[in-house]
Tab-separated table of C-alpha atoms in Angstrom:
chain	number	residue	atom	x	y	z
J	214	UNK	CA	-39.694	-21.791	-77.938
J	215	UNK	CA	-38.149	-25.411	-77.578
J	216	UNK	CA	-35.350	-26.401	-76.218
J	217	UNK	CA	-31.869	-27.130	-77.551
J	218	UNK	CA	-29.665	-29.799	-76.465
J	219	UNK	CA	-27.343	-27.165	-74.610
J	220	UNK	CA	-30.378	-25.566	-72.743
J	221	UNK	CA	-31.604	-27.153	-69.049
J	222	UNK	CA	-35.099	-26.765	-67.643
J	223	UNK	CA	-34.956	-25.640	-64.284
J	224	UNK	CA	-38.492	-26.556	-62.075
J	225	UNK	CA	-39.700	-23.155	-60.443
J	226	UNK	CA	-40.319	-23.629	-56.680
J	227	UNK	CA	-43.431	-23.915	-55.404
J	228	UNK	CA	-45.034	-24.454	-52.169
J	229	UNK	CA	-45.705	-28.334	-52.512
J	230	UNK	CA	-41.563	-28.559	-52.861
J	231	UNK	CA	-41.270	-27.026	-49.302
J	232	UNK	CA	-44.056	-29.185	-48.008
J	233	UNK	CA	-41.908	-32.483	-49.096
J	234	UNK	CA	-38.629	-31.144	-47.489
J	235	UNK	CA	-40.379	-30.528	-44.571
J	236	UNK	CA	-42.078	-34.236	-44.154
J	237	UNK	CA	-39.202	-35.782	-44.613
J	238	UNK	CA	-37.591	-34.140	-42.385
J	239	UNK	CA	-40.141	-34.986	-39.575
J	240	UNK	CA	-39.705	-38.619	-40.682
J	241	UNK	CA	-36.199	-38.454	-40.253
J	242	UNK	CA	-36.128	-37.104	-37.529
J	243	UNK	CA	-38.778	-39.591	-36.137
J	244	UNK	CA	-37.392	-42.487	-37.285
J	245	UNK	CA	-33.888	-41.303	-35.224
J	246	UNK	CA	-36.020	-41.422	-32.382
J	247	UNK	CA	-37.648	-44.634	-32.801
J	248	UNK	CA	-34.205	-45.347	-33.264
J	249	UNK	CA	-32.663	-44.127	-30.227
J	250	UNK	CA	-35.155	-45.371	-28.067
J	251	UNK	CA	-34.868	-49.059	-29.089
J	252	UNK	CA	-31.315	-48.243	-28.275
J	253	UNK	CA	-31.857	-47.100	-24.839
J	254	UNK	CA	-34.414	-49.861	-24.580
J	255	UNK	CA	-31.994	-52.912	-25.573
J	256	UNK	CA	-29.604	-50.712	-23.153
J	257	UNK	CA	-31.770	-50.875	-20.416
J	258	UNK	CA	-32.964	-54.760	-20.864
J	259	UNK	CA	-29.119	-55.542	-20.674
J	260	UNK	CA	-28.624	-54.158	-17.716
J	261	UNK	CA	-31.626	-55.694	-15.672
J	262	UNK	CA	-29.849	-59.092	-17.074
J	263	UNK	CA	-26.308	-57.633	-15.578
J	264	UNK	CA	-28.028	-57.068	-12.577
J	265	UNK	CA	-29.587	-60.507	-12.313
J	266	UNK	CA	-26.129	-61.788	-12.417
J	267	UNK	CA	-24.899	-59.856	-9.588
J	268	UNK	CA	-27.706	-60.887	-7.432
J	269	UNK	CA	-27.895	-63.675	-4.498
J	270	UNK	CA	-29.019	-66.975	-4.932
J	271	UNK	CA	-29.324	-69.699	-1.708
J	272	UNK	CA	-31.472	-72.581	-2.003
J	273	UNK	CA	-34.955	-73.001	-1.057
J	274	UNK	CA	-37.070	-75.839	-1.719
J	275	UNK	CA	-37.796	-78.742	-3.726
J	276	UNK	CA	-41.791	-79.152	-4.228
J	277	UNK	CA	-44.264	-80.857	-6.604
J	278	UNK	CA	-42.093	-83.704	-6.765
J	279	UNK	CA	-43.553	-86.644	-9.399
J	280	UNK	CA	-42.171	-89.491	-10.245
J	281	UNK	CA	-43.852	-91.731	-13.038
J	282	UNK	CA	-47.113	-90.531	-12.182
J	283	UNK	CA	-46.654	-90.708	-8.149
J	284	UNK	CA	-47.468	-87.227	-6.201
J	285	UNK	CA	-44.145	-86.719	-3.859
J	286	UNK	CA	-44.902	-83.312	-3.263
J	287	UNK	CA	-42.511	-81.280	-0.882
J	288	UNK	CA	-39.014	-83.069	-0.890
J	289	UNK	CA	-38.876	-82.096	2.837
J	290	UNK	CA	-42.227	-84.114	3.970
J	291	UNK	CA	-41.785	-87.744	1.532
J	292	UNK	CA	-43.005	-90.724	3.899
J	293	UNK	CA	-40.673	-93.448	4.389
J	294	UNK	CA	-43.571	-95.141	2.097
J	295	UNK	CA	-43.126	-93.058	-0.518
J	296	UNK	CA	-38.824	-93.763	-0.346
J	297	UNK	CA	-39.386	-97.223	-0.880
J	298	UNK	CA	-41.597	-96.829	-3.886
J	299	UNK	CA	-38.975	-94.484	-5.100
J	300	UNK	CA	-36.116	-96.833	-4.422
J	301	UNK	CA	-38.364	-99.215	-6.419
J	302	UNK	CA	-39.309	-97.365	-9.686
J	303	UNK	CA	-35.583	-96.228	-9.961
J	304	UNK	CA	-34.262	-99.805	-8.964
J	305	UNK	CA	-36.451	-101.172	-11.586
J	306	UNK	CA	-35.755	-98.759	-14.106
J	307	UNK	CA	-34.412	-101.445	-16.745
J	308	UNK	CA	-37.807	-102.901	-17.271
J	309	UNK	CA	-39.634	-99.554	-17.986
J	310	UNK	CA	-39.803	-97.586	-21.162
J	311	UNK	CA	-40.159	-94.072	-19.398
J	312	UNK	CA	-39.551	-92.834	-16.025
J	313	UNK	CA	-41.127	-89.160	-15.798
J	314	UNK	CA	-39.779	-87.248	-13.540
J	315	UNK	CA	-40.779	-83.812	-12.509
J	316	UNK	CA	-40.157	-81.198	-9.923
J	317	UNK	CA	-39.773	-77.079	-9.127
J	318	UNK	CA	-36.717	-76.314	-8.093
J	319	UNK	CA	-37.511	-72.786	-6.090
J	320	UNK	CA	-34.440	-70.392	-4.716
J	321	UNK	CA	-34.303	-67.196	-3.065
J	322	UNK	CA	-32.714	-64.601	-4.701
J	323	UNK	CA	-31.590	-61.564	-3.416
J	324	UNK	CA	-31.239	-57.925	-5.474
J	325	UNK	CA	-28.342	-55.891	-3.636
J	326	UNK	CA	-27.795	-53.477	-6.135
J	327	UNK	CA	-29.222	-49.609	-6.717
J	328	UNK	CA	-31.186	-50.700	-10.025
J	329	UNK	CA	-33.922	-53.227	-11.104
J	330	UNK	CA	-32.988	-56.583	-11.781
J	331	UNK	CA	-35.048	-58.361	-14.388
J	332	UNK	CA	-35.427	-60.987	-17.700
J	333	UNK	CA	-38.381	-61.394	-19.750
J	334	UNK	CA	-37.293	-65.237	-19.925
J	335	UNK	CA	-34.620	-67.870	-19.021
J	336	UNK	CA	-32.848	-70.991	-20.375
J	337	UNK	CA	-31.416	-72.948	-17.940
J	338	UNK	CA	-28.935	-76.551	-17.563
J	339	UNK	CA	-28.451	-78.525	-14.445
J	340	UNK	CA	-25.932	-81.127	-13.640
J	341	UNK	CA	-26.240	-83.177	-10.191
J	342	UNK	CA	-22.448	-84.639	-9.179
J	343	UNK	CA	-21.638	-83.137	-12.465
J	344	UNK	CA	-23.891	-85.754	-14.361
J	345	UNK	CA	-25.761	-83.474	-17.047
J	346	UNK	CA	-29.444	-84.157	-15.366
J	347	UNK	CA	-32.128	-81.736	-17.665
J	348	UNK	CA	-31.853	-78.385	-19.789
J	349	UNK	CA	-35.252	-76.198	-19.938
J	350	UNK	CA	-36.583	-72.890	-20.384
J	351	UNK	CA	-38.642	-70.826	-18.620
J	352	UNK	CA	-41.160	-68.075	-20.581
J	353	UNK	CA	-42.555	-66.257	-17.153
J	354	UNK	CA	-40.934	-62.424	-16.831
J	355	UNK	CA	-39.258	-62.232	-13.732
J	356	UNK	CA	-38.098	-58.377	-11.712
J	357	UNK	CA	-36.670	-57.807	-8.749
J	358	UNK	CA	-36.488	-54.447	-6.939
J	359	UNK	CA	-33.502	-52.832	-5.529
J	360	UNK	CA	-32.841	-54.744	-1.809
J	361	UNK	CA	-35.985	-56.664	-3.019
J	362	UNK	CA	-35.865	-60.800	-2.311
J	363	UNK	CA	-38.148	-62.800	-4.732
J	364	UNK	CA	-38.344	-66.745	-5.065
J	365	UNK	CA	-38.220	-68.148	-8.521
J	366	UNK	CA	-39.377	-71.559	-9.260
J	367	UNK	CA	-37.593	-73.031	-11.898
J	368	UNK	CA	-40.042	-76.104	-13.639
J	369	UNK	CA	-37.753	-78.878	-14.573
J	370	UNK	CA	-38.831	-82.505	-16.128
J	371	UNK	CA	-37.435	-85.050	-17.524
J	372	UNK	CA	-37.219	-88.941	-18.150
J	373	UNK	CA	-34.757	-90.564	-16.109
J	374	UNK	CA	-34.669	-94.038	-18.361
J	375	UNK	CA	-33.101	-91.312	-20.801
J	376	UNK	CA	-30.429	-90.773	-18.248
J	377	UNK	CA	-30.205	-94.268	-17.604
J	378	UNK	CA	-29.347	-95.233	-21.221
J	379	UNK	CA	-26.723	-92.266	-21.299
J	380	UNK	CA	-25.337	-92.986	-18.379
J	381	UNK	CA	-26.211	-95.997	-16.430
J	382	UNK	CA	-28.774	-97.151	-14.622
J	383	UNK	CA	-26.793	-97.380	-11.362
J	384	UNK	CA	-25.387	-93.948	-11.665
J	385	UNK	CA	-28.557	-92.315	-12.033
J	386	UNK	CA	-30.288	-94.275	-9.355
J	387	UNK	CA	-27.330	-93.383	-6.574
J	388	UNK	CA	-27.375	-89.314	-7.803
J	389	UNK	CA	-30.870	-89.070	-7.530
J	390	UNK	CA	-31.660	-90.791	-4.723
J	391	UNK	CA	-29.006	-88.750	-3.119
J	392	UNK	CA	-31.025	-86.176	-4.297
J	393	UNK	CA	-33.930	-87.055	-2.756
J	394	UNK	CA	-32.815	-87.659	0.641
J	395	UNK	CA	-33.326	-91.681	0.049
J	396	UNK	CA	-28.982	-92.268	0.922
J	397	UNK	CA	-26.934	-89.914	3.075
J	398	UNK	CA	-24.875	-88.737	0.533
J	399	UNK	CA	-24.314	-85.178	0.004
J	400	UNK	CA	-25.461	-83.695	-3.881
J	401	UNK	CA	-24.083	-80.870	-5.554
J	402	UNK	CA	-26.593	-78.832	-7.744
J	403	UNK	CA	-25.089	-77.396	-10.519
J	404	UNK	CA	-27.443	-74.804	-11.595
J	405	UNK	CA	-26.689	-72.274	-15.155
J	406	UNK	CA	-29.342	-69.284	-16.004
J	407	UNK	CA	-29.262	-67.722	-19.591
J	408	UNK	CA	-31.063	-64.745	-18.980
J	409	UNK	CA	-33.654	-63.850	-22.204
J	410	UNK	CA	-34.948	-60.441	-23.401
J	411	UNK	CA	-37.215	-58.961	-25.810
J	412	UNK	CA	-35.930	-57.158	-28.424
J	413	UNK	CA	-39.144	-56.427	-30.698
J	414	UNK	CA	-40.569	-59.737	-31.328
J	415	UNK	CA	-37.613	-62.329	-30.342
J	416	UNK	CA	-36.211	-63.201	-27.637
J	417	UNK	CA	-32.395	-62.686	-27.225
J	418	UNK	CA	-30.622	-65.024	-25.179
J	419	UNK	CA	-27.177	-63.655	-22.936
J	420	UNK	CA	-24.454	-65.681	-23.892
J	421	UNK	CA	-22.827	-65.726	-20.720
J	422	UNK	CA	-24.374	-67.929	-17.761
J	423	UNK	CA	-25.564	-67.038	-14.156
J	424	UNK	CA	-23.498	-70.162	-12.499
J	425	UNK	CA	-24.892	-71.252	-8.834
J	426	UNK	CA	-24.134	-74.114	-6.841
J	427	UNK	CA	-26.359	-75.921	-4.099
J	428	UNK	CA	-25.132	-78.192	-2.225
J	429	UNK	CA	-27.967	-80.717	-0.151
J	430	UNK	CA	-29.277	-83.610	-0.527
J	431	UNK	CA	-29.237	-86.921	2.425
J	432	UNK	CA	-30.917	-87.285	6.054
């Protein structure tokens, strides 16, 4: 018989209809798992950054120490040769195009709390005497256990005829060879850590610093 306009076809059940509720069920319900456990994941990655922030940091060491091209190694062991090629290069700066400069800059830190602390990578900005000296990143996971002390060598370079032309070239020879040991004058280390995590593919930066200060430098 067909149909009249007033009349509405109503699909019987059937078994398939049952089988499609029941799929899509299972994918909703797994995709509120896969969900909840990026949640808890993000949750978790935040935390091992929180806990990196209420760590201890002290100062360390200074090693692998170059200076346009010249092996200084340990800042502890430079020969009084070595000081007056440094005094030098930086004294000489003017007539150079580049000055590479390169070092690790290594400090204990110190995990006092009940959980993990941990980042999957850093960015990081140092000042020296509050003159903005080099801002880096570091892509090397780093975890600390609960109680657990762990050194972390932060890689820094930079040109220093950069700094000179920013600054001046008399200012950046008197902070750094402060920070060498080269003068007798004390140098603050301003050191900032943006703790970096993983969330899928990219890496999320905290917006909030780690802020430590080192203070050293002289002989």
């Amino acid at each position: 018989m067909p149909l009249s306009r007033n009349m509405v076809m109503v699909r019987p059940w059937s078994p398939s209809s049952k089988t499609t509720i029941t799929n899509m069920k299972k994918t909703i319900f797994m995709l509120s798992v896969m969900i909840l456990l990026t949640g808890c994941d993000i949750m978790n990655k935040i935390g091992g950054a929180y806990q990196l922030s209420q760590s201890e940091y002290r100062y360390r060491s200074i090693d692998n120490i170059q200076l346009s091209g010249l092996n200084l190694g340990d800042a502890s062991g430079i020969s009084l040769s070595n000081l007056a090629t440094i005094a030098t290069i930086l004294s000489g700066g003017s007539g150079m195009q580049t000055i590479p400069f390169s070092m690790t800059l290594n400090m204990d830190v110190t995990n006092p709390n009940t959980s993990a602390a941990f980042l999957d990578a850093l960015d990081y900005a140092i000042q020296i005497n509050e003159m903005e000296f080099v801002e880096g990143k570091m892509d090397i996971p780093v975890r600390i256990e609960p109680g657990e002390t762990r050194v972390i060598g932060v890689p820094i370079s930079v040109d220093l005829k950069s700094l000179m032309n920013r600054y001046s070239q008399e200012r950046v020879t008197s902070e750094m060879s402060g920070f060498l040991g080269i003068t007798p004058n004390e140098t603050s280390v301003s050191v900032k850590l943006w703790p970096k995590f993983y969330v899928g593919k990219t890496l999320v930066k905290v917006p909030a610093p780690i802020s430590v200060i080192f203070n050293f430098g002289g002989k």
